[in-house]
Short mmCIF file of C-alpha atoms in Angstrom, two decimals:
data_model
loop_
_atom_site.label_atom_id
_atom_site.label_comp_id
_atom_site.label_asym_id
_atom_site.label_seq_id
_atom_site.Cartn_x
_atom_site.Cartn_y
_atom_site.Cartn_z
CA LEU T 20 -69.01 38.46 -74.76
CA ILE T 21 -65.77 37.88 -76.99
CA PRO T 22 -63.93 41.29 -75.38
CA GLN T 23 -65.02 40.13 -71.73
CA LEU T 24 -63.66 36.52 -72.29
CA LYS T 25 -60.22 37.69 -73.78
CA SER T 26 -58.84 37.43 -70.48
CA LEU T 27 -59.30 33.22 -70.33
CA LEU T 28 -57.50 33.04 -73.53
CA PRO T 29 -54.10 31.47 -73.30
CA LEU T 30 -51.42 33.54 -74.27
CA GLU T 31 -50.10 31.76 -77.26
CA ALA T 32 -53.89 32.10 -78.57
CA THR T 33 -53.87 35.66 -78.60
CA ASN T 34 -50.76 35.70 -81.08
CA SER T 35 -52.22 33.70 -83.59
CA TRP T 36 -53.74 35.61 -86.54
CA PRO T 37 -57.41 34.15 -86.83
CA THR T 38 -57.60 35.39 -82.85
CA LYS T 39 -56.30 38.57 -83.19
CA PHE T 40 -58.49 39.63 -85.98
CA LEU T 41 -61.78 37.92 -84.30
CA LEU T 42 -60.70 40.19 -81.44
CA SER T 43 -59.90 43.36 -82.87
CA TYR T 44 -62.96 43.23 -85.34
CA SER T 45 -64.99 42.90 -81.64
CA TRP T 46 -63.24 45.70 -80.50
CA PHE T 47 -64.38 47.68 -83.62
CA MET T 48 -67.85 46.73 -83.77
CA GLU T 49 -68.24 47.62 -80.12
CA HIS T 50 -66.75 51.25 -80.57
CA TYR T 51 -67.42 52.24 -83.83
CA TRP T 52 -70.43 50.32 -84.88
CA ALA T 53 -72.17 53.23 -86.26
CA LEU T 54 -69.95 53.27 -88.96
CA LEU T 55 -71.71 50.22 -90.43
CA VAL T 56 -74.95 52.33 -90.00
CA LEU T 57 -73.36 55.74 -91.74
CA PHE T 58 -70.92 53.81 -94.48
CA PRO T 59 -74.17 52.60 -96.80
CA LEU T 60 -76.19 56.17 -95.87
CA ALA T 61 -72.84 58.24 -97.13
CA ALA T 62 -72.49 55.76 -100.09
CA VAL T 63 -76.39 56.65 -101.41
CA CYS T 64 -75.42 60.46 -100.59
CA LEU T 65 -72.55 60.28 -102.62
CA LEU T 66 -74.20 58.39 -105.75
CA LYS T 67 -76.88 60.83 -105.75
CA TYR T 68 -74.45 63.95 -105.68
CA PHE T 69 -72.17 61.96 -108.53
CA TRP T 70 -75.10 60.73 -110.83
CA LYS T 71 -75.75 64.03 -112.70
CA ASP T 72 -72.71 64.03 -114.14
CA TYR T 73 -71.20 60.70 -114.19
CA GLY T 74 -74.16 58.45 -113.96
CA ASP T 75 -73.48 57.43 -117.96
CA TRP T 76 -69.96 56.61 -116.63
CA ILE T 77 -71.47 54.85 -113.38
CA LEU T 78 -74.00 52.61 -115.21
CA GLU T 79 -71.47 51.67 -118.10
CA HIS T 80 -69.01 50.07 -115.72
CA VAL T 81 -72.34 48.44 -114.11
CA TYR T 82 -73.65 46.71 -117.00
CA SER T 83 -69.70 45.42 -117.49
CA ILE T 84 -69.80 43.51 -114.09
CA PRO T 85 -69.83 39.94 -115.29
CA LYS T 86 -73.43 38.20 -114.82
CA LEU T 87 -75.09 41.14 -112.70
CA GLY T 88 -74.33 43.77 -115.56
CA ALA T 89 -75.46 41.46 -118.14
CA LEU T 90 -78.84 40.80 -115.99
CA ILE T 91 -79.28 44.85 -115.58
CA LYS T 92 -78.93 45.35 -119.13
CA GLU T 93 -81.15 42.23 -120.00
CA ILE T 94 -83.83 44.19 -117.66
CA ASP T 95 -83.06 47.73 -119.15
CA LEU T 96 -83.66 46.58 -122.63
CA ALA T 97 -86.63 44.40 -121.55
CA THR T 98 -88.27 47.78 -120.36
CA TYR T 99 -87.34 49.73 -122.90
CA PHE T 100 -88.84 47.52 -126.03
CA MET T 101 -91.94 46.53 -124.12
CA ASN T 102 -92.71 50.19 -123.43
CA LEU T 103 -91.74 50.79 -127.69
CA GLY T 104 -93.63 48.24 -128.38
CA VAL T 105 -96.53 49.66 -126.94
CA TYR T 106 -96.07 52.65 -128.71
CA LEU T 107 -95.86 51.27 -132.12
CA LYS T 108 -98.92 49.55 -131.78
CA SER T 109 -100.67 52.58 -130.56
CA GLY T 110 -99.46 54.02 -134.21
CA VAL T 111 -96.90 56.03 -132.90
CA VAL T 112 -93.84 56.53 -135.38
CA ILE T 113 -90.31 55.31 -134.66
CA ASN T 114 -88.80 58.67 -133.94
CA GLU T 115 -91.60 60.37 -131.81
CA ALA T 116 -92.03 56.83 -129.82
CA ILE T 117 -88.21 57.29 -128.83
CA THR T 118 -88.52 60.89 -127.83
CA ASN T 119 -91.46 60.30 -125.86
CA ILE T 120 -90.00 57.09 -123.75
CA HIS T 121 -87.30 59.28 -123.14
CA SER T 122 -88.94 62.48 -121.87
CA SER T 123 -91.17 60.33 -119.42
CA ARG T 124 -88.07 58.82 -118.14
CA PRO T 125 -84.54 59.53 -118.88
CA THR T 126 -81.82 56.38 -118.17
CA PHE T 127 -78.90 55.16 -119.94
CA VAL T 128 -80.69 53.40 -122.62
CA THR T 129 -83.33 55.93 -123.51
CA CYS T 130 -80.07 58.17 -124.12
CA ARG T 131 -78.53 55.65 -126.24
CA PHE T 132 -81.78 55.51 -127.98
CA ILE T 133 -82.04 58.94 -128.65
CA PHE T 134 -78.26 59.11 -130.58
CA VAL T 135 -79.93 56.16 -132.73
CA ARG T 136 -83.18 58.51 -133.38
CA ASP T 137 -80.63 61.20 -134.57
CA TYR T 138 -79.13 58.73 -137.29
CA VAL T 139 -82.66 57.99 -138.44
CA LEU T 140 -83.78 61.33 -138.91
CA GLY T 141 -80.70 61.68 -141.05
CA GLY T 142 -81.97 59.23 -143.43
CA MET T 143 -80.37 55.95 -142.07
CA SER T 144 -82.71 53.10 -141.21
CA PHE T 145 -84.04 52.06 -137.88
CA TRP T 146 -82.09 48.64 -137.24
CA ALA T 147 -78.92 50.22 -139.19
CA ALA T 148 -78.66 52.91 -136.92
CA VAL T 149 -78.95 50.43 -133.89
CA LYS T 150 -76.44 48.53 -135.28
CA ARG T 151 -73.87 51.09 -135.23
CA ASP T 152 -73.84 51.45 -131.40
CA ARG T 153 -71.83 48.60 -129.76
CA PHE T 154 -74.22 48.82 -126.64
CA PHE T 155 -76.89 46.92 -128.50
CA PRO T 156 -76.14 43.20 -129.24
CA ALA T 157 -76.40 42.05 -132.80
CA PHE T 158 -79.49 40.01 -131.93
CA VAL T 159 -81.47 43.47 -131.52
CA ALA T 160 -80.04 44.74 -134.93
CA ASN T 161 -80.94 41.78 -137.12
CA ASN T 162 -84.68 41.52 -135.09
CA LEU T 163 -85.02 45.11 -136.30
CA ARG T 164 -83.69 44.78 -139.68
CA LYS T 165 -86.16 41.53 -140.39
CA GLY T 166 -89.31 43.63 -138.84
CA GLU T 167 -88.28 46.77 -140.90
CA GLU T 168 -87.81 44.74 -144.21
CA GLN T 169 -90.91 42.51 -143.63
CA GLY T 170 -92.86 45.65 -142.66
CA ARG T 171 -93.32 44.05 -138.97
CA LEU T 172 -91.64 46.19 -137.03
CA LYS T 173 -93.98 46.40 -133.96
CA GLU T 174 -94.13 42.58 -133.95
CA TYR T 175 -90.42 41.92 -133.63
CA VAL T 176 -89.80 44.78 -131.39
CA HIS T 177 -92.41 42.79 -129.12
CA GLU T 178 -90.53 39.48 -129.64
CA ILE T 179 -87.46 41.08 -128.71
CA TYR T 180 -89.10 42.43 -125.44
CA ARG T 181 -90.32 38.61 -124.93
CA TYR T 182 -86.64 37.23 -125.20
CA TYR T 183 -84.93 39.79 -122.86
CA GLU T 184 -87.57 39.37 -120.38
CA ASP T 185 -87.54 35.66 -120.49
CA LYS T 186 -83.85 35.95 -120.33
CA SER T 187 -83.64 38.20 -117.58
CA LYS T 188 -86.23 36.09 -115.31
CA ASP T 189 -84.63 32.65 -116.04
CA SER T 190 -81.49 34.61 -114.77
CA ILE T 191 -83.15 35.84 -111.70
CA SER T 192 -84.36 32.29 -110.94
CA LEU T 193 -81.15 31.18 -111.22
CA ALA T 194 -79.91 33.50 -108.51
CA VAL T 195 -82.68 32.88 -106.54
CA ALA T 196 -81.78 29.14 -106.11
CA LEU T 197 -78.25 29.88 -105.80
CA VAL T 198 -78.95 32.47 -102.71
CA ASN T 199 -79.45 29.37 -100.09
CA PRO T 200 -76.84 27.40 -100.71
CA VAL T 201 -74.35 30.47 -100.66
CA LEU T 202 -75.67 32.12 -97.55
CA LEU T 203 -75.47 28.35 -95.97
CA MET T 204 -71.74 28.10 -96.98
CA ILE T 205 -71.03 31.48 -95.38
CA VAL T 206 -72.50 31.15 -92.26
CA MET T 207 -70.79 27.82 -92.08
CA ALA T 208 -67.35 29.33 -92.79
CA MET T 209 -67.98 31.85 -90.30
CA VAL T 210 -69.04 29.67 -87.72
CA GLY T 211 -65.78 27.64 -88.57
CA PHE T 212 -63.44 30.60 -88.19
CA LEU T 213 -65.63 31.44 -85.13
CA VAL T 214 -64.95 28.13 -83.69
CA PHE T 215 -60.91 27.90 -84.89
CA ALA T 216 -60.40 31.20 -83.41
CA PHE T 217 -62.00 31.57 -80.16
CA PHE T 218 -63.38 28.61 -79.14
CA VAL T 219 -60.65 26.01 -79.52
CA PRO T 220 -58.09 28.08 -77.83
CA LEU T 221 -60.90 28.83 -75.17
CA TYR T 222 -61.56 25.08 -74.61
CA SER T 223 -58.27 24.13 -74.62
CA SER T 224 -57.61 26.95 -71.63
CA PHE T 225 -60.26 25.42 -69.46
CA GLY T 226 -59.00 21.94 -70.20
CA ASN T 227 -55.52 23.17 -68.58
CA MET T 228 -57.03 24.74 -65.60
CA ALA T 229 -59.37 21.73 -65.02
CA ASP T 230 -55.77 19.44 -65.07
CA GLN T 231 -53.88 21.84 -62.95
CA ILE T 232 -56.93 21.91 -60.27
CA TYR T 233 -57.40 18.11 -60.10
CA LYS T 234 -53.68 17.26 -59.93
#
């Protein structure tokens, strides 16, 4: 519709950058709309291709993203400690539990715990091995220390899981609550830009035409 109505715009309107941007965007969508479909598919294929060799590097940078990265990390830690708690409650020793969780579904977090397991096999306590890795918050190491010292490791592992589960749920609820107003603001901004860049000049052009007709 916009390219077809381009001829109705006054010349001075086509020289403004908002109108130029809108006309260029409509031309691009008319001729190269397929790229918008191919680009996400290409991005997914590239991610799968590089994931095997650079997966840890990618996730490390994803975790560093403000808010979103912290949420993903909380969900991953909640999932891991839930599985670890199930193994410990079943009577499986900590080293074997870490190995089994990693073997069933290797992730960035399970790989970090494999390094922890190696330190534990070398004679270090579990909480001290976790504390060595800066990936894990101090909250995790402190609670694991209390659990080991009190002989209640599985209970404290479950508490860590509940903490991260509740925290991630609160973060998701907050994000969902913000989605509607953010989307509304984006739509309003798009409509305002469209009106300012196209319909206001078009309305002015019709007004000038009407003035010339009725003179």
